[in-house]
Short mmCIF file of C-alpha atoms and ligand atoms in Angstrom, two decimals:
data_model
loop_
_atom_site.label_atom_id
_atom_site.label_comp_id
_atom_site.label_asym_id
_atom_site.label_seq_id
_atom_site.Cartn_x
_atom_site.Cartn_y
_atom_site.Cartn_z
CA MET A 1 -21.86 -5.77 -15.99
CA SER A 2 -19.96 -8.04 -13.65
CA THR A 3 -21.33 -8.22 -10.14
CA GLN A 4 -18.42 -10.11 -8.60
CA VAL A 5 -16.90 -8.37 -5.58
CA MET A 6 -13.15 -7.88 -6.01
CA VAL A 7 -12.39 -5.85 -2.89
CA ASP A 8 -14.36 -6.42 0.30
CA VAL A 9 -13.63 -4.15 3.27
CA HIS A 10 -15.62 -5.41 6.20
CA GLY A 11 -16.07 -3.62 9.54
CA VAL A 12 -12.54 -2.27 9.54
CA HIS A 13 -11.24 -0.43 12.57
CA LYS A 14 -7.75 1.02 12.83
CA SER A 15 -6.20 3.00 15.67
CA PHE A 16 -2.83 4.61 16.15
CA GLY A 17 -2.48 4.53 19.92
CA PRO A 18 -5.51 6.35 21.29
CA LEU A 19 -6.41 7.84 17.89
CA GLU A 20 -9.12 5.86 16.12
CA VAL A 21 -8.58 6.62 12.43
CA LEU A 22 -10.91 4.06 10.85
CA ARG A 23 -14.07 3.57 12.87
CA GLY A 24 -15.91 0.80 11.11
CA VAL A 25 -15.47 0.99 7.35
CA ASP A 26 -17.45 -1.23 4.97
CA LEU A 27 -16.75 -0.97 1.27
CA GLN A 28 -17.21 -3.28 -1.66
CA VAL A 29 -15.62 -2.74 -5.04
CA ARG A 30 -16.81 -4.87 -7.92
CA THR A 31 -14.60 -6.29 -10.61
CA GLY A 32 -13.99 -3.77 -13.38
CA GLU A 33 -15.39 -0.84 -11.43
CA VAL A 34 -13.79 2.42 -10.37
CA THR A 35 -14.39 3.74 -6.86
CA VAL A 36 -13.32 7.30 -6.09
CA ILE A 37 -12.83 8.24 -2.44
CA LEU A 38 -13.29 11.87 -1.44
CA GLY A 39 -12.89 13.38 1.98
CA PRO A 40 -11.11 16.07 3.97
CA SER A 41 -7.51 15.74 5.06
CA GLY A 42 -7.19 13.42 8.04
CA SER A 43 -10.41 11.53 7.35
CA GLY A 44 -8.56 8.21 7.00
CA LYS A 45 -8.39 7.81 3.20
CA SER A 46 -4.69 6.92 3.06
CA THR A 47 -4.98 4.65 6.06
CA LEU A 48 -7.79 2.79 4.31
CA LEU A 49 -5.72 2.31 1.14
CA ARG A 50 -2.70 1.25 3.20
CA SER A 51 -4.88 -1.23 5.05
CA ILE A 52 -6.05 -2.77 1.76
CA ASN A 53 -2.39 -3.37 0.94
CA HIS A 54 -1.72 -4.56 4.50
CA LEU A 55 0.75 -1.79 5.08
CA GLU A 56 -1.30 -1.33 8.27
CA LYS A 57 -2.53 -3.99 10.68
CA LEU A 58 -6.22 -3.89 11.51
CA ASN A 59 -7.65 -3.66 15.00
CA ARG A 60 -10.95 -5.14 13.93
CA GLY A 61 -12.67 -6.35 10.76
CA TYR A 62 -11.09 -7.82 7.66
CA ILE A 63 -10.29 -7.09 4.04
CA SER A 64 -10.41 -9.61 1.24
CA ILE A 65 -9.45 -9.36 -2.42
CA ASP A 66 -10.86 -11.81 -4.91
CA GLY A 67 -12.09 -13.87 -1.98
CA GLU A 68 -8.69 -14.08 -0.24
CA LEU A 69 -8.15 -12.52 3.19
CA ILE A 70 -5.39 -9.92 3.06
CA GLY A 71 -2.68 -10.00 5.71
CA TYR A 72 -4.35 -12.67 7.83
CA ARG A 73 -5.52 -16.24 7.86
CA ARG A 74 -8.59 -17.36 9.68
CA SER A 75 -8.39 -20.04 12.31
CA GLY A 76 -11.76 -20.70 13.90
CA SER A 77 -13.07 -17.27 14.85
CA ARG A 78 -9.63 -15.67 15.10
CA LEU A 79 -7.41 -14.00 12.55
CA HIS A 80 -3.66 -14.60 12.62
CA GLU A 81 -1.30 -12.33 10.77
CA LEU A 82 0.44 -13.89 7.79
CA LYS A 83 4.21 -14.13 7.54
CA GLU A 84 5.94 -11.32 5.67
CA ARG A 85 6.65 -13.57 2.70
CA GLU A 86 2.94 -14.35 2.31
CA VAL A 87 2.02 -10.68 2.64
CA LEU A 88 4.55 -9.82 -0.08
CA ARG A 89 3.01 -12.44 -2.33
CA GLN A 90 -0.43 -10.94 -1.76
CA ARG A 91 0.86 -7.45 -2.48
CA THR A 92 1.87 -8.54 -5.97
CA HIS A 93 -1.88 -8.63 -6.71
CA ILE A 94 -2.42 -5.09 -5.44
CA GLY A 95 -0.97 -2.18 -7.39
CA PHE A 96 -0.27 0.99 -5.43
CA VAL A 97 0.42 4.40 -6.94
CA PHE A 98 1.55 7.05 -4.48
CA GLN A 99 1.31 10.80 -4.47
CA ASN A 100 5.08 11.16 -4.82
CA PHE A 101 5.68 8.52 -7.51
CA ASN A 102 8.25 6.60 -5.40
CA LEU A 103 10.34 5.53 -8.39
CA PHE A 104 13.82 4.16 -7.72
CA PRO A 105 16.00 7.18 -8.57
CA HIS A 106 19.09 5.13 -9.45
CA LEU A 107 17.24 2.91 -11.96
CA THR A 108 16.20 3.76 -15.49
CA VAL A 109 12.52 3.88 -16.35
CA LEU A 110 12.74 0.42 -17.89
CA ASP A 111 14.56 -1.04 -14.89
CA ASN A 112 12.00 0.52 -12.54
CA ILE A 113 9.28 -1.38 -14.38
CA ILE A 114 10.95 -4.77 -14.79
CA GLU A 115 12.36 -4.98 -11.26
CA ALA A 116 9.27 -6.39 -9.54
CA PRO A 117 8.16 -8.81 -12.29
CA ILE A 118 11.66 -10.33 -12.32
CA ALA A 119 12.19 -10.33 -8.54
CA ALA A 120 8.68 -11.16 -7.34
CA LEU A 121 7.18 -13.13 -10.23
CA ARG A 122 10.45 -14.68 -11.53
CA ARG A 123 9.59 -13.58 -15.03
CA PRO A 124 12.36 -14.04 -17.61
CA ARG A 125 14.10 -10.74 -18.27
CA GLN A 126 13.34 -10.62 -21.99
CA GLU A 127 9.66 -11.17 -21.32
CA ALA A 128 9.66 -8.48 -18.60
CA VAL A 129 11.37 -6.05 -20.97
CA ARG A 130 8.87 -6.67 -23.75
CA GLN A 131 5.98 -6.17 -21.34
CA ALA A 132 7.57 -2.97 -19.97
CA GLU A 133 7.88 -1.62 -23.51
CA ARG A 134 4.20 -2.35 -24.15
CA LEU A 135 3.25 -0.63 -20.89
CA LEU A 136 5.41 2.41 -21.64
CA ALA A 137 3.70 2.74 -25.00
CA ARG A 138 0.36 2.50 -23.25
CA VAL A 139 1.18 5.42 -20.93
CA GLY A 140 2.66 7.42 -23.82
CA LEU A 141 6.32 7.11 -22.82
CA ALA A 142 7.73 4.63 -25.34
CA ASP A 143 10.72 6.92 -25.91
CA LYS A 144 11.68 7.21 -22.22
CA ALA A 145 12.76 3.64 -21.42
CA ASN A 146 16.38 4.61 -20.83
CA ALA A 147 15.76 7.89 -19.02
CA TYR A 148 16.24 8.28 -15.28
CA PRO A 149 13.35 9.53 -13.14
CA ARG A 150 15.04 12.89 -12.47
CA GLN A 151 15.08 13.58 -16.21
CA LEU A 152 11.28 13.34 -16.38
CA SER A 153 8.52 15.75 -15.44
CA GLY A 154 6.31 14.88 -12.50
CA GLY A 155 3.53 13.83 -14.86
CA GLN A 156 5.87 11.54 -16.76
CA GLN A 157 7.22 10.06 -13.52
CA GLN A 158 3.71 9.33 -12.35
CA ARG A 159 2.89 7.64 -15.65
CA VAL A 160 5.97 5.45 -15.20
CA ALA A 161 4.77 4.64 -11.69
CA ILE A 162 1.44 3.54 -13.17
CA ALA A 163 3.22 1.38 -15.76
CA ARG A 164 5.30 -0.13 -12.97
CA ALA A 165 2.18 -0.97 -10.97
CA LEU A 166 0.55 -2.53 -14.04
CA ALA A 167 3.58 -4.73 -14.70
CA LEU A 168 2.49 -7.09 -11.91
CA GLU A 169 -0.93 -7.42 -13.55
CA PRO A 170 -2.66 -6.59 -10.28
CA LYS A 171 -6.24 -7.53 -9.48
CA VAL A 172 -6.84 -4.02 -8.22
CA LEU A 173 -4.99 -0.73 -8.56
CA LEU A 174 -4.97 1.74 -5.65
CA PHE A 175 -4.17 5.42 -6.20
CA ASP A 176 -3.48 7.78 -3.30
CA GLU A 177 -3.90 11.34 -4.59
CA PRO A 178 -1.96 10.54 -7.78
CA THR A 179 -2.05 14.12 -9.07
CA SER A 180 -1.70 16.12 -5.84
CA ALA A 181 2.06 16.60 -6.21
CA LEU A 182 1.84 17.71 -9.85
CA ASP A 183 1.93 21.15 -11.38
CA PRO A 184 -1.58 21.93 -12.62
CA GLU A 185 -0.67 21.62 -16.30
CA LEU A 186 0.53 18.03 -15.75
CA VAL A 187 -2.57 16.74 -13.97
CA GLY A 188 -4.51 16.01 -17.16
CA GLU A 189 -1.98 13.63 -18.72
CA VAL A 190 -2.02 11.44 -15.60
CA LEU A 191 -5.81 11.49 -15.29
CA ASP A 192 -6.04 10.56 -18.99
CA VAL A 193 -3.97 7.43 -18.36
CA ILE A 194 -6.21 6.47 -15.43
CA LYS A 195 -9.28 7.09 -17.60
CA ASP A 196 -7.88 4.73 -20.26
CA LEU A 197 -7.39 2.07 -17.60
CA ALA A 198 -10.96 2.55 -16.46
CA ARG A 199 -12.24 2.10 -20.00
CA ALA A 200 -10.19 -1.10 -20.27
CA GLY A 201 -11.99 -2.49 -17.22
CA THR A 202 -9.26 -2.14 -14.59
CA THR A 203 -10.57 -2.40 -11.04
CA MET A 204 -9.43 0.73 -9.23
CA ILE A 205 -9.79 2.69 -6.01
CA VAL A 206 -8.72 6.31 -6.46
CA VAL A 207 -8.34 8.82 -3.65
CA THR A 208 -8.44 12.24 -5.28
CA HIS A 209 -9.80 15.75 -4.99
CA GLU A 210 -10.43 15.91 -8.75
CA ILE A 211 -14.21 16.12 -8.76
CA GLY A 212 -14.49 16.35 -12.54
CA PHE A 213 -12.53 13.12 -12.87
CA ALA A 214 -14.78 11.47 -10.27
CA ARG A 215 -17.87 12.54 -12.17
CA GLU A 216 -16.57 11.23 -15.46
CA VAL A 217 -14.88 7.99 -14.43
CA ALA A 218 -16.25 6.71 -11.12
CA ASP A 219 -18.87 4.01 -10.90
CA THR A 220 -19.11 4.80 -7.19
CA VAL A 221 -18.06 7.89 -5.26
CA VAL A 222 -17.41 7.45 -1.56
CA PHE A 223 -17.31 10.34 0.90
CA MET A 224 -15.24 9.71 4.03
CA ASP A 225 -15.08 11.89 7.11
CA GLY A 226 -13.83 11.16 10.60
CA GLY A 227 -12.87 7.57 9.83
CA VAL A 228 -16.23 6.47 8.47
CA ILE A 229 -17.92 6.37 5.09
CA VAL A 230 -20.56 9.05 5.43
CA GLU A 231 -22.25 8.14 2.16
CA GLN A 232 -21.58 6.58 -1.21
CA GLY A 233 -23.32 6.30 -4.53
CA PRO A 234 -23.02 6.92 -8.25
CA PRO A 235 -21.43 10.29 -9.05
CA SER A 236 -24.72 11.75 -10.27
CA GLU A 237 -26.24 11.11 -6.84
CA LEU A 238 -23.37 11.76 -4.46
CA LEU A 239 -22.05 14.84 -6.24
CA ASP A 240 -25.36 16.40 -7.26
CA ARG A 241 -27.71 15.25 -4.52
CA PRO A 242 -25.62 14.55 -1.39
CA GLN A 243 -27.78 13.37 1.47
CA HIS A 244 -25.57 14.43 4.35
CA GLU A 245 -24.67 17.88 5.54
CA ARG A 246 -21.00 16.91 5.93
CA THR A 247 -20.87 15.83 2.27
CA ARG A 248 -22.53 19.06 1.16
CA ALA A 249 -20.11 21.14 3.22
CA PHE A 250 -17.10 19.32 1.74
CA LEU A 251 -18.33 19.55 -1.84
CA SER A 252 -19.09 23.23 -1.50
CA LYS A 253 -15.40 23.76 -0.67
CA VAL A 254 -13.90 21.68 -3.48
CA LEU A 255 -16.33 22.32 -6.32
P1 LIG B 1 -6.17 11.25 4.86
O1 LIG B 1 -5.42 10.42 3.89
O2 LIG B 1 -7.65 11.20 4.68
O3 LIG B 1 -5.68 12.67 4.91
P2 LIG B 1 -4.83 9.64 6.84
O4 LIG B 1 -5.32 8.26 6.70
O5 LIG B 1 -3.47 9.94 6.29
O6 LIG B 1 -5.92 10.66 6.33
O7 LIG B 1 -4.73 10.01 8.38
C1 LIG B 1 -5.84 9.93 9.25
C2 LIG B 1 -5.38 10.28 10.64
O8 LIG B 1 -4.49 9.29 11.11
C3 LIG B 1 -4.65 11.60 10.74
O9 LIG B 1 -5.02 12.23 11.94
C4 LIG B 1 -3.20 11.18 10.79
O10 LIG B 1 -2.42 12.11 11.48
C5 LIG B 1 -3.28 9.87 11.54
N1 LIG B 1 -2.20 8.94 11.20
C6 LIG B 1 -1.97 8.39 9.98
N2 LIG B 1 -0.93 7.55 10.01
C7 LIG B 1 -0.47 7.56 11.30
C8 LIG B 1 0.60 6.88 11.98
N3 LIG B 1 1.40 6.03 11.35
N4 LIG B 1 0.75 7.14 13.29
C9 LIG B 1 -0.07 8.00 13.94
N5 LIG B 1 -1.09 8.66 13.36
C10 LIG B 1 -1.29 8.46 12.05
MG1 LIG B 2 -3.98 10.88 2.49
#
């Protein structure tokens, strides 16, 4: 198994005014591995994912992906924020799948997927279309290329959102509660797509409350509470033999 670190979160602190939401987070995700983040509402999970994508500025610490600092450049001992254009370039390497799909409602499924490869990577349209068709087949939606998001179920929309994220061939894929907005009967089809990606060796960080999914797919499960990682480990350890009372209390509520 590869031991190369793809995502390195180092001593990250993040405050919103007086509210300290991340209070020193260290996390390493290795290439090809799946990290599942669990934790109660308000524990800082979304803020951590948004920080990895530099949708949030950090107060302290740094995040690097594939050895490259995200959102900043180092100059001596100081970090300077990158220009927006540079941040946008970095974001093309980081796929993000949101709870609410965030598809463009006025674009067809196909156009949703080819938009970023054409605009951000300057890929020729024909090539982008062929890739989009491959990706739609991969998420089981080959017949929906010309549909509009509103014509799809939530599960189908989320699978399109995953195909769209994959179209940029990201180094890491971040999921923020990808099934929380779905009717229960649609959760499985989305988790199945994420499981396929895991088997194919996609590096992923998945915030979810789906404990069964974590047990089956995660290489590492992380439990966050109060802006810190309370503990982390393989699913068999964290889920079955949690070391901390806070982890036990949380698991007893969601299991
Ligand atoms: P989680 O995803 O674990 O539920 P979040 O990262 O969304 O937690 O939020 C952690 C805390 O930070 C919450 O108290 C939330 O209200 C607060 N928070 C998140 N974003 C902002 C923001 N932009 N401004 C102020 N407070 C925020
Ligand atoms: Mg959240």
